[in-house]
Short mmCIF file of C-alpha atoms and ligand atoms in Angstrom, two decimals:
data_model
loop_
_atom_site.label_atom_id
_atom_site.label_comp_id
_atom_site.label_asym_id
_atom_site.label_seq_id
_atom_site.Cartn_x
_atom_site.Cartn_y
_atom_site.Cartn_z
CA MET L 1 35.27 13.28 -17.99
CA ALA L 2 33.53 16.63 -17.93
CA THR L 3 31.68 16.39 -14.63
CA ALA L 4 33.12 17.21 -11.22
CA SER L 5 33.78 14.45 -8.75
CA LYS L 6 31.12 13.79 -6.13
CA ASN L 7 31.50 11.99 -2.80
CA PRO L 8 33.94 14.56 -1.34
CA HIS L 9 34.00 12.71 2.00
CA LEU L 10 35.80 9.59 1.07
CA PRO L 11 35.26 6.47 3.15
CA PHE L 12 38.42 4.65 4.22
CA GLY L 13 39.78 2.42 1.46
CA ASP L 14 38.39 4.30 -1.56
CA GLN L 15 40.89 5.59 -4.09
CA GLN L 16 40.17 9.31 -4.30
CA THR L 17 42.81 9.80 -6.96
CA ALA L 18 41.13 7.32 -9.35
CA PRO L 19 40.07 9.39 -12.38
CA TRP L 20 36.52 8.07 -12.46
CA TYR L 21 35.87 8.34 -8.76
CA GLY L 22 32.57 10.04 -7.97
CA LYS L 23 31.80 10.89 -11.63
CA ASP L 24 28.40 10.82 -13.30
CA ILE L 25 28.08 8.76 -16.49
CA LEU L 26 25.60 10.68 -18.64
CA SER L 27 26.78 10.54 -22.25
CA VAL L 28 29.28 8.72 -24.42
CA LYS L 29 30.72 12.15 -25.21
CA GLN L 30 32.56 11.83 -21.89
CA PHE L 31 34.69 8.91 -23.12
CA SER L 32 37.97 9.06 -25.01
CA ARG L 33 39.64 6.05 -26.61
CA MET L 34 41.99 5.87 -23.62
CA ASP L 35 38.98 5.74 -21.29
CA LEU L 36 37.57 2.85 -23.29
CA ASP L 37 40.86 0.95 -23.08
CA HIS L 38 40.81 1.37 -19.31
CA ILE L 39 37.16 0.32 -18.93
CA PHE L 40 37.73 -2.73 -21.13
CA GLU L 41 40.78 -3.70 -19.07
CA VAL L 42 38.73 -3.54 -15.87
CA ALA L 43 35.80 -5.38 -17.52
CA HIS L 44 38.24 -8.14 -18.51
CA GLU L 45 39.35 -8.47 -14.90
CA MET L 46 35.71 -8.61 -13.80
CA ARG L 47 34.99 -11.39 -16.28
CA ALA L 48 38.02 -13.37 -15.11
CA MET L 49 36.97 -12.98 -11.47
CA VAL L 50 33.34 -14.00 -12.14
CA GLU L 51 34.53 -17.05 -14.07
CA ARG L 52 36.90 -17.93 -11.25
CA VAL L 53 34.89 -17.18 -8.09
CA GLY L 54 31.41 -15.97 -9.12
CA ALA L 55 31.17 -13.12 -6.62
CA PHE L 56 33.66 -11.15 -4.52
CA ASP L 57 33.63 -8.31 -2.02
CA LEU L 58 35.09 -5.35 -3.91
CA LEU L 59 31.99 -3.19 -3.24
CA LYS L 60 30.99 -4.69 0.09
CA GLY L 61 29.17 -2.02 2.10
CA LYS L 62 28.15 -0.03 -1.00
CA ILE L 63 24.54 0.40 -2.09
CA LEU L 64 23.15 0.97 -5.58
CA ALA L 65 19.76 2.66 -6.08
CA ASN L 66 18.36 1.23 -9.33
CA LEU L 67 15.62 3.67 -10.38
CA PHE L 68 13.67 2.74 -13.53
CA TYR L 69 10.77 4.87 -14.80
CA GLU L 70 10.61 2.80 -18.03
CA PRO L 71 10.52 -0.99 -18.51
CA SER L 72 13.82 -2.85 -18.64
CA THR L 73 15.02 -6.42 -18.36
CA ARG L 74 18.71 -6.33 -19.31
CA THR L 75 19.90 -2.95 -18.03
CA SER L 76 18.05 -3.20 -14.76
CA SER L 77 18.95 -6.81 -13.96
CA SER L 78 22.55 -6.57 -15.19
CA PHE L 79 23.21 -3.57 -12.93
CA MET L 80 21.68 -5.50 -10.03
CA ALA L 81 23.71 -8.60 -10.86
CA ALA L 82 26.85 -6.48 -11.26
CA MET L 83 26.42 -4.89 -7.82
CA GLN L 84 25.62 -8.19 -6.15
CA ARG L 85 28.55 -9.99 -7.75
CA LEU L 86 30.76 -7.24 -6.32
CA GLY L 87 29.39 -7.82 -2.83
CA GLY L 88 27.22 -4.68 -2.70
CA ALA L 89 23.49 -4.28 -2.14
CA VAL L 90 20.70 -2.85 -4.30
CA ILE L 91 17.58 -0.75 -3.73
CA PRO L 92 15.46 -1.79 -6.73
CA ILE L 93 12.75 0.65 -7.85
CA SER L 94 11.41 -0.75 -11.09
CA GLU L 95 7.78 0.07 -10.48
CA VAL L 96 7.83 3.80 -9.81
CA ARG L 97 4.02 3.72 -9.54
CA TYR L 98 4.50 2.06 -6.13
CA SER L 99 6.96 4.74 -5.01
CA SER L 100 6.24 8.36 -4.06
CA VAL L 101 6.61 9.24 -7.75
CA ALA L 102 2.93 8.17 -7.93
CA LYS L 103 2.14 10.97 -5.44
CA GLY L 104 3.75 13.49 -7.77
CA GLU L 105 7.26 13.66 -6.32
CA SER L 106 9.69 15.32 -8.71
CA LEU L 107 12.74 13.60 -10.19
CA PRO L 108 15.18 15.90 -8.31
CA ASP L 109 13.50 15.13 -4.97
CA THR L 110 13.39 11.40 -5.73
CA VAL L 111 17.12 11.20 -6.51
CA ARG L 112 18.00 13.43 -3.55
CA THR L 113 16.12 10.95 -1.37
CA LEU L 114 17.84 7.91 -2.85
CA ALA L 115 21.23 9.60 -2.50
CA CYS L 116 20.65 9.63 1.28
CA TYR L 117 20.48 5.83 1.30
CA SER L 118 22.88 4.81 -1.45
CA ASP L 119 26.33 5.40 -2.97
CA VAL L 120 25.39 5.44 -6.66
CA VAL L 121 22.13 5.93 -8.59
CA VAL L 122 21.30 4.23 -11.90
CA LEU L 123 18.41 6.00 -13.69
CA ARG L 124 16.22 5.17 -16.69
CA HIS L 125 13.66 7.82 -17.55
CA PRO L 126 11.53 8.62 -20.62
CA GLU L 127 12.71 12.24 -21.01
CA VAL L 128 15.85 13.37 -22.82
CA GLY L 129 18.11 15.18 -20.34
CA SER L 130 16.57 13.54 -17.28
CA ALA L 131 19.85 11.91 -16.20
CA ALA L 132 21.67 15.26 -16.40
CA LEU L 133 18.88 16.88 -14.37
CA ALA L 134 19.09 14.11 -11.77
CA ALA L 135 22.88 14.43 -11.59
CA LYS L 136 22.58 18.15 -10.84
CA HIS L 137 20.48 17.40 -7.78
CA CYS L 138 22.31 14.31 -6.55
CA ASP L 139 25.52 14.31 -4.53
CA LYS L 140 26.27 10.71 -5.51
CA PRO L 141 27.26 9.53 -9.00
CA VAL L 142 24.33 9.13 -11.43
CA ILE L 143 24.58 6.61 -14.27
CA ASN L 144 22.30 7.18 -17.27
CA ALA L 145 20.54 3.90 -18.11
CA GLY L 146 18.61 5.50 -21.01
CA ASP L 147 16.98 8.94 -21.19
CA GLY L 148 14.11 8.76 -23.67
CA VAL L 149 15.36 8.95 -27.25
CA GLY L 150 18.56 10.61 -26.00
CA GLU L 151 21.43 8.33 -24.99
CA HIS L 152 22.16 4.94 -23.46
CA PRO L 153 25.88 5.27 -22.71
CA THR L 154 26.41 2.04 -20.78
CA GLN L 155 24.79 0.11 -23.65
CA ALA L 156 27.24 1.73 -26.10
CA LEU L 157 30.14 0.81 -23.82
CA LEU L 158 29.01 -2.81 -23.65
CA ASP L 159 28.42 -2.80 -27.42
CA THR L 160 31.95 -1.60 -28.13
CA PHE L 161 33.32 -4.10 -25.59
CA THR L 162 31.40 -6.84 -27.43
CA ILE L 163 32.89 -5.80 -30.80
CA HIS L 164 36.36 -5.66 -29.26
CA GLU L 165 35.99 -9.10 -27.67
CA GLU L 166 34.44 -10.74 -30.72
CA LEU L 167 36.47 -9.16 -33.54
CA GLY L 168 39.60 -8.04 -31.65
CA ARG L 169 39.53 -4.41 -32.82
CA LEU L 170 37.46 -1.25 -33.11
CA ASP L 171 39.44 0.35 -35.94
CA SER L 172 39.06 -0.50 -39.63
CA LEU L 173 35.56 -1.93 -39.41
CA VAL L 174 32.43 -1.63 -41.49
CA VAL L 175 29.55 -1.19 -39.03
CA THR L 176 25.99 -1.28 -40.36
CA MET L 177 23.20 -0.04 -38.09
CA LEU L 178 19.75 -1.11 -39.17
CA GLY L 179 16.15 -0.41 -38.14
CA ASP L 180 14.86 2.47 -36.07
CA LEU L 181 17.74 4.92 -36.16
CA LYS L 182 15.55 7.92 -35.34
CA TYR L 183 14.30 6.91 -31.91
CA GLY L 184 16.94 4.27 -31.11
CA ARG L 185 19.04 5.77 -28.35
CA THR L 186 21.43 2.79 -28.42
CA VAL L 187 22.48 3.58 -32.00
CA HIS L 188 22.82 7.29 -31.21
CA SER L 189 25.31 6.49 -28.46
CA LEU L 190 27.11 3.72 -30.38
CA ALA L 191 27.58 5.79 -33.54
CA ARG L 192 29.06 8.63 -31.49
CA LEU L 193 31.48 6.27 -29.78
CA LEU L 194 32.55 4.40 -32.95
CA GLY L 195 32.98 7.69 -34.79
CA GLN L 196 36.25 8.13 -32.86
CA PHE L 197 37.94 5.09 -34.39
CA ASP L 198 40.25 5.11 -37.43
CA ASN L 199 38.85 3.86 -40.73
CA THR L 200 35.65 2.59 -39.14
CA ASP L 201 32.86 3.29 -41.62
CA LEU L 202 29.31 3.70 -40.41
CA HIS L 203 26.36 2.71 -42.61
CA TYR L 204 22.80 3.56 -41.61
CA VAL L 205 20.00 1.44 -43.06
CA SER L 206 16.44 2.50 -42.20
CA PRO L 207 13.04 3.35 -43.59
CA GLU L 208 12.89 6.97 -44.74
CA SER L 209 10.84 7.98 -41.68
CA LEU L 210 13.34 6.47 -39.21
CA ARG L 211 16.62 7.90 -40.48
CA MET L 212 19.51 8.74 -38.16
CA PRO L 213 18.92 12.33 -36.89
CA ARG L 214 20.78 14.94 -38.94
CA GLU L 215 22.39 16.53 -35.89
CA ILE L 216 24.00 13.22 -34.89
CA ILE L 217 25.33 12.63 -38.43
CA ASP L 218 26.73 16.17 -38.49
CA GLU L 219 28.32 15.77 -35.07
CA ILE L 220 30.03 12.51 -36.10
CA ALA L 221 31.08 13.96 -39.48
CA HIS L 222 32.85 16.73 -37.59
CA GLY L 223 35.17 14.05 -36.13
CA GLY L 224 35.95 12.76 -39.64
CA ALA L 225 34.18 9.36 -39.68
CA ALA L 226 32.73 8.16 -42.99
CA GLN L 227 28.95 7.72 -42.86
CA THR L 228 26.50 6.56 -45.54
CA GLU L 229 22.70 6.28 -45.46
CA HIS L 230 20.77 3.48 -47.23
CA THR L 231 17.21 2.24 -47.53
CA SER L 232 18.26 -1.34 -48.35
CA LEU L 233 20.73 -3.72 -46.74
CA ASP L 234 21.51 -5.42 -50.08
CA ASP L 235 24.20 -2.92 -51.11
CA ILE L 236 26.23 -3.27 -47.92
CA ILE L 237 25.68 -6.68 -46.26
CA ALA L 238 28.63 -8.36 -48.02
CA ASP L 239 31.10 -5.77 -46.66
CA THR L 240 29.69 -5.56 -43.14
CA ASP L 241 31.78 -6.62 -40.11
CA VAL L 242 29.17 -5.67 -37.51
CA LEU L 243 25.45 -5.72 -38.29
CA TYR L 244 23.72 -3.86 -35.44
CA VAL L 245 19.98 -4.49 -35.64
CA THR L 246 17.41 -2.49 -33.67
CA ARG L 247 13.74 -2.88 -32.90
CA VAL L 248 11.18 -0.43 -34.26
CA GLN L 249 9.87 0.87 -30.94
CA ARG L 250 6.08 1.06 -30.85
CA GLU L 251 6.25 3.07 -27.61
CA ARG L 252 7.97 6.00 -29.41
CA PHE L 253 5.18 6.41 -32.02
CA GLU L 254 2.13 8.58 -31.38
CA ASP L 255 0.30 7.08 -34.34
CA ASP L 256 -0.20 3.26 -34.62
CA SER L 257 -0.62 3.37 -38.39
CA ALA L 258 2.81 5.04 -38.78
CA TYR L 259 4.28 2.23 -36.66
CA ASP L 260 2.49 -0.47 -38.69
CA ARG L 261 3.89 0.93 -41.93
CA VAL L 262 7.53 0.46 -40.85
CA LYS L 263 7.54 -2.26 -38.18
CA ASP L 264 8.49 -5.08 -40.56
CA ALA L 265 10.66 -3.03 -42.91
CA PHE L 266 13.73 -5.23 -42.27
CA VAL L 267 13.89 -8.84 -41.12
CA ILE L 268 17.22 -10.65 -40.78
CA THR L 269 16.89 -14.29 -41.82
CA PRO L 270 19.42 -17.03 -42.66
CA ASP L 271 18.96 -16.03 -46.32
CA VAL L 272 20.07 -12.49 -45.54
CA LEU L 273 23.09 -13.76 -43.59
CA ALA L 274 24.05 -16.06 -46.47
CA ALA L 275 25.33 -12.95 -48.24
CA ALA L 276 27.40 -11.83 -45.21
CA LYS L 277 31.06 -12.55 -44.41
CA GLU L 278 31.94 -15.73 -42.55
CA HIS L 279 33.75 -13.72 -39.88
CA MET L 280 31.31 -10.97 -38.88
CA ILE L 281 28.84 -10.52 -36.02
CA VAL L 282 25.17 -9.70 -35.66
CA MET L 283 24.30 -7.61 -32.61
CA HIS L 284 21.04 -6.34 -31.13
CA PRO L 285 20.52 -4.41 -27.86
CA LEU L 286 17.35 -6.51 -27.34
CA PRO L 287 14.48 -6.98 -26.76
CA ARG L 288 13.78 -8.18 -30.30
CA LEU L 289 10.42 -8.64 -31.95
CA THR L 290 10.45 -9.91 -35.54
CA GLU L 291 13.53 -8.10 -36.88
CA ILE L 292 15.84 -11.12 -36.43
CA SER L 293 14.24 -14.48 -37.13
CA LEU L 294 14.69 -17.21 -34.52
CA GLU L 295 16.49 -19.41 -37.07
CA CYS L 296 19.43 -16.99 -36.93
CA ASP L 297 20.05 -17.73 -33.24
CA GLN L 298 22.07 -20.89 -33.99
CA ASP L 299 24.40 -19.06 -36.36
CA PRO L 300 27.80 -18.54 -34.63
CA ARG L 301 27.78 -14.98 -35.99
CA ALA L 302 24.71 -14.19 -33.84
CA ALA L 303 26.41 -12.35 -30.94
CA TYR L 304 23.32 -10.81 -29.32
CA PHE L 305 23.07 -13.23 -26.41
CA ARG L 306 26.82 -13.06 -25.71
CA GLN L 307 26.45 -9.24 -25.88
CA MET L 308 24.14 -9.33 -22.83
CA GLU L 309 26.72 -11.15 -20.75
CA TYR L 310 29.48 -8.72 -21.75
CA GLY L 311 27.14 -6.02 -20.43
CA MET L 312 27.34 -7.29 -16.88
CA TYR L 313 31.16 -7.17 -16.89
CA VAL L 314 31.16 -3.63 -18.25
CA ARG L 315 28.63 -2.52 -15.63
CA MET L 316 30.70 -4.16 -12.88
CA ALA L 317 33.67 -2.16 -14.16
CA LEU L 318 31.70 1.10 -14.22
CA LEU L 319 30.35 0.64 -10.69
CA ALA L 320 33.83 -0.14 -9.38
CA LEU L 321 35.30 2.87 -11.20
CA VAL L 322 32.80 5.49 -10.04
CA LEU L 323 33.02 4.12 -6.48
CA GLY L 324 36.81 4.40 -6.48
CA LYS L 325 37.56 0.69 -6.25
CA ALA L 326 39.16 -0.07 -9.60
N1 CP U 1 19.22 -3.17 -24.15
C1 CP U 1 18.38 -2.69 -23.22
O1 CP U 1 18.46 -1.52 -22.81
O2 CP U 1 17.48 -3.61 -22.77
P1 CP U 1 16.41 -3.37 -21.62
O3 CP U 1 15.42 -2.35 -22.15
O4 CP U 1 15.78 -4.70 -21.36
O5 CP U 1 17.13 -2.80 -20.44
#
């Protein structure tokens, strides 16, 4: 990883030589394929332990500050569950309007404060680059839980873990990302991560106004991955191994009429899935609105609820790694 290690004064029992110890997690660009293998191995162990004993004391005595400036259900609660299942404690700040942020306190001062009381800070913030800014001012590891339309690296890690668990590989796949590819930070991070794998083709299906940003396509093309843009799913659904659906995010639009024009551009129904392979998966970072109909939920290919559970194991692994306990 690119960042320097934090926590120079190591408490007894922490593994200072662990490669992830004290590191910030800000972008998927920090992760190589070998890193993913290691994270997945630890996430597997976490899953086995949770299934066996529910909770255990690996991070007993450690505290997570969970700082969310934007709404969240999954990321916020799965980080809390992850820390608690590892025996640690959580400072939850999900309503920043009740914190000193409401008095005008800056992000650097807020994270400096939380670093005094905790061992790791998880941050969601509406501005691109906010996690990097926080990390600069924080002497404890900062984990980016979504910075505006920028990145959502832990989501991409849990997404790749889901694909690996469900389909057994990350190479030689046809991955189709559908919906809001312009503002969807989850697809920005996931495409970057999957772009590293051999023979994995990326297809982007979106309305014209919500295309994958050019700079991300160019960056991934530099690594050699095949990418194709479409305005219809019809051409590609039969070949797709992973259909990654995203919500059109009203909160990212300044103009309601622009949102209304594209909000129902794609809806996955049982009829759409009838044209898909028998052995493929449908994913969604959630929350969903209308883009996947409820009738699809019973289809065994619908992996989006299993995906949420995989997320907790990956976040347990990440907390243990940056705190030197895995
Ligand atoms: N997938 C995801 O980030 O969900 P939340 O917004 O509920 O955290």
